XYZ file of C-alpha atoms in Angstrom:
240
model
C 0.000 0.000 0.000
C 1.088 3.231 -1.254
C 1.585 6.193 1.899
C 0.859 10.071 1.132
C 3.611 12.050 -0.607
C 2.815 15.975 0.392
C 4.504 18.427 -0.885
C 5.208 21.862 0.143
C 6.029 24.081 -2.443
C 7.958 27.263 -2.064
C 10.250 30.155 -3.364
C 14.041 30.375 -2.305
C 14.377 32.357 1.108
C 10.901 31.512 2.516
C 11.842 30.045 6.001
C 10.739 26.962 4.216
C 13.531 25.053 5.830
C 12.164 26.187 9.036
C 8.373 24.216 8.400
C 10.595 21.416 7.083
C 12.332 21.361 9.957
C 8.675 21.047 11.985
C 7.745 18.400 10.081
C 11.173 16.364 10.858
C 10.501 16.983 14.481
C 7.155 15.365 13.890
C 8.886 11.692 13.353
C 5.900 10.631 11.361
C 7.064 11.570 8.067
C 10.475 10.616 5.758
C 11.283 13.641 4.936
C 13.198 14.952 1.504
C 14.724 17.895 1.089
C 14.710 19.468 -2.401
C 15.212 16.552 -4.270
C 14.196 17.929 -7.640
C 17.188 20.875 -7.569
C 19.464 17.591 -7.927
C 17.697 16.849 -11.588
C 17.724 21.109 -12.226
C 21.287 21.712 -11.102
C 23.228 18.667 -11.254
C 21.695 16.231 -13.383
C 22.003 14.571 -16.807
C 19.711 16.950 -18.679
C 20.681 19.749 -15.479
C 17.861 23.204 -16.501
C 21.066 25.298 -15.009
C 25.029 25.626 -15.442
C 25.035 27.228 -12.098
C 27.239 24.079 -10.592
C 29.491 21.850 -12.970
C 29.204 18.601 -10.642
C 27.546 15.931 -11.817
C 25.143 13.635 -9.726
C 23.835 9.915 -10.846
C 20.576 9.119 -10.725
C 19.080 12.890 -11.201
C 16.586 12.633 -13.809
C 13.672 13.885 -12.625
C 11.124 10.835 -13.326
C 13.971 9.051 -11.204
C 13.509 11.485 -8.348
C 9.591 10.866 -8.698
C 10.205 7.255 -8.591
C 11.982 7.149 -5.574
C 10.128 10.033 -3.955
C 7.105 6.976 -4.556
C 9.496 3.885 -4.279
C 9.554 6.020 -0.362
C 5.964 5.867 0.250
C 5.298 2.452 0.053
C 7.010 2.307 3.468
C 5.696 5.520 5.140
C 4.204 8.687 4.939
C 6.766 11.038 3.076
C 7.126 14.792 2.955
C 8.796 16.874 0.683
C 10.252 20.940 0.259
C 10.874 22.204 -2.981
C 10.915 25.102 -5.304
C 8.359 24.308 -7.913
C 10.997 25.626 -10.771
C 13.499 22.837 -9.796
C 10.220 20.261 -10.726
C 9.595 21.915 -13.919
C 10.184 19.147 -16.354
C 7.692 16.898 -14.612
C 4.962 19.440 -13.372
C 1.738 18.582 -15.167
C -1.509 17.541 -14.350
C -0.638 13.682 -13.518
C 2.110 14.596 -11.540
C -0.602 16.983 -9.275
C -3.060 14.071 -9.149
C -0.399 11.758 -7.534
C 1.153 13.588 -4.758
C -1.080 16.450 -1.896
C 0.342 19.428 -2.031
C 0.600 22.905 0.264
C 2.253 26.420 -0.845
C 4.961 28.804 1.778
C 4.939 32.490 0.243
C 6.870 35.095 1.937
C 6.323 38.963 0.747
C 8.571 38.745 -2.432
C 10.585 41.960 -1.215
C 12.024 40.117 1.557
C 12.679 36.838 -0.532
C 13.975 38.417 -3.451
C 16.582 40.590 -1.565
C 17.177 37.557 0.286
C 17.784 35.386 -2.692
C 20.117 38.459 -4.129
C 22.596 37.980 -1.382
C 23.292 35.266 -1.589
C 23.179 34.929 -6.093
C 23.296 38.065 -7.113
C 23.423 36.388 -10.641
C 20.096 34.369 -10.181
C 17.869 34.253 -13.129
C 13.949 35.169 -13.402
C 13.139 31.442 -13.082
C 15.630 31.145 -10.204
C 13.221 33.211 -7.978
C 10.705 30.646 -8.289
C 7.590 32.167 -8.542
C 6.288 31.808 -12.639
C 6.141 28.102 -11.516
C 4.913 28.589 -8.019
C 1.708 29.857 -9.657
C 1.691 27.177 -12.417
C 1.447 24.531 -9.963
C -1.756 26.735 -8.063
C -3.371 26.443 -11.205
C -3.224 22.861 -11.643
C -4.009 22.075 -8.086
C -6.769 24.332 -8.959
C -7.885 23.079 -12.118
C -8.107 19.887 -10.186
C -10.786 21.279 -7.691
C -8.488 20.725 -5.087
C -8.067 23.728 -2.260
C -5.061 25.835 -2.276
C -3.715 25.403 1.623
C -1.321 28.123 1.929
C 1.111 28.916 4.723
C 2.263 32.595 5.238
C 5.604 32.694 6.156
C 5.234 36.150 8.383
C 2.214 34.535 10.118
C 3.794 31.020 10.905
C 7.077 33.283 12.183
C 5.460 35.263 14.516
C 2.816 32.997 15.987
C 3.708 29.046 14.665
C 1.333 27.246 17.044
C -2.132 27.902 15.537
C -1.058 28.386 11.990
C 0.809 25.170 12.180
C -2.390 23.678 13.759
C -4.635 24.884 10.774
C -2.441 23.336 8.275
C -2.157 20.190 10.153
C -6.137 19.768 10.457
C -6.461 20.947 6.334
C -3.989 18.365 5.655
C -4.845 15.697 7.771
C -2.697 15.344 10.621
C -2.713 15.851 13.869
C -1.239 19.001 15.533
C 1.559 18.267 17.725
C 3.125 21.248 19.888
C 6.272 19.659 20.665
C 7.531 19.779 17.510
C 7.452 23.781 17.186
C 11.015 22.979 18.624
C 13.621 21.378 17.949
C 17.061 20.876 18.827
C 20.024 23.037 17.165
C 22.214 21.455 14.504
C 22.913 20.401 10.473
C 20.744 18.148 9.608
C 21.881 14.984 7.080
C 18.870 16.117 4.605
C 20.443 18.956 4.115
C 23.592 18.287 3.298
C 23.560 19.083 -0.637
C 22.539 23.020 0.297
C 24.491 23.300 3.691
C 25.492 26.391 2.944
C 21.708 27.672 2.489
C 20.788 25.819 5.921
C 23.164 27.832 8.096
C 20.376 30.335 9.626
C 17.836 26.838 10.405
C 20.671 24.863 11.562
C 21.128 26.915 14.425
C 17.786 27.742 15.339
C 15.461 25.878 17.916
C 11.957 26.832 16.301
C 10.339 29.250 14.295
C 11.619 33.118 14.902
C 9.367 36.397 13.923
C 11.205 37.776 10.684
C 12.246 41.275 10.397
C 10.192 43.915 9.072
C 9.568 43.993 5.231
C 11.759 46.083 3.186
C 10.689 48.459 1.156
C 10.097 47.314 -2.710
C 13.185 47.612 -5.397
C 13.334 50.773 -6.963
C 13.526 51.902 -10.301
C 17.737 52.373 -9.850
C 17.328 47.915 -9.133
C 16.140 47.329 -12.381
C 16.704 43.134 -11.934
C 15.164 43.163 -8.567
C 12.370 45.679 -9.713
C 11.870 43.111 -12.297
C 11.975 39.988 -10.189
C 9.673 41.950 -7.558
C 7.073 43.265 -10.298
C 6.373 39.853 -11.797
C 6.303 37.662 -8.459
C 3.699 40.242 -6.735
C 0.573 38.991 -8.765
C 1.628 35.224 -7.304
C 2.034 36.292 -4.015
C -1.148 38.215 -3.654
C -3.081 35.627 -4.787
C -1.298 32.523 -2.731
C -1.799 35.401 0.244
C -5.625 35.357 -0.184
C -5.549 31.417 0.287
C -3.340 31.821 3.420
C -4.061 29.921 6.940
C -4.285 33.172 9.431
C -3.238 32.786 13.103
């Protein structure tokens, strides 16, 4: 018998790692972190020349296979960026797996994402297929269950609780902490992980910055095209 396979799909700098994190405090779940940015980055028919390393098995119909080959032993969740899936996001691949949505106010994600690539590209930022996946979830008749980033930050316990009960599980407080410390999972982006690995639950998140300005022309860009995703992911979002 085949087990659940949820995923929660995000954009880069969305204390996604933190609800991950949650989830692996659970102990009910295998979790998998990113496993489609091994098939975009690093894989045979790699989307990006970002990195030049090479890693086996990183097609992503092979990720989906074992991502299902997982299930048949347990309940398995999964954060990703729904760009890094792009080559197998249709409708059969929404019908298979349950599926949730992290937005952050793009301002504070993009500048985020900046520091640490200034180089990234518009389909780096993650939010064209962010949306693309809404709409098939949608098309589906399916909900969109939506976790605000800001609201799960400054007041985790009934947020998480929502999106436990809209998803099926059962809250459970203890794991809105966790002990400090790298995690194996996360090995392949350690050096993204830093600010989660040394955290002991979720944190309230500075204020917003102001948008990019006209003299940011990439960010302005970035910012002016991920807005119309994020309000409408923001309308669907569980509310503390």
């Amino acid at each position: 018998m085949s087990h659940p396979i949820h995923v929660l799909w995000s954009v880069p700098r969305s204390v996604s790692t933190s609800f991950e994190r949650m989830v692996m405090e659970r102990g009910d779940h295998h979790v998998v972190d990113e496993p489609f940015s091994r098939a975009y980055y690093f894989g045979p028919q790699r989307r990006s020349s970002r990195y030049s390393r090479t890693i086996a098995h990183s097609d992503p119909h092979e990720v989906l296979a074992e991502l299902e080959e997982a299930a048949q032993d347990g309940p398995v969740f999964v954060k990703d960026m729904a760009y890094q899936a792009r080559d197998v996001l249709d409708a059969d691949l929404v019908a298979r797996l349950e599926h949730s949505f992290l937005v952050r106010h793009p301002a504070a994600a993009l500048r985020s994402l900046a520091r640490g690539w200034p180089d990234f590209t518009p389909e780096e930022t993650g939010w064209e297929h962010l949306g693309l996946v809404a709409d098939l979830v949608e098309e589906q008749g399916r909900p969109l269950v939506v976790v605000e980033a800001e609201s799960v930050c400054a007041d985790p316990a009934p947020v998480v609780a929502d999106w436990c009960r809209r998803v099926g599980l059962d809250f459970r407080p203890d794991a809105l902490s966790w002990p400090a410390g790298m995690r194996p999972e996360w090995e392949l982006w350690e050096d993204w992980h830093g600010s989660t690995s040394r955290s002991t639950g979720f944190a309230p998140l500075r204020p917003v910055p102001d948008p990019p300005g006209a003299d940011e022309p990439r960010l302005r860009a970035a910012y002016d095209a991920a807005l119309p995703v994020w309000e409408r992911l923001r309308a669907h979002a569980l509310r503390a």
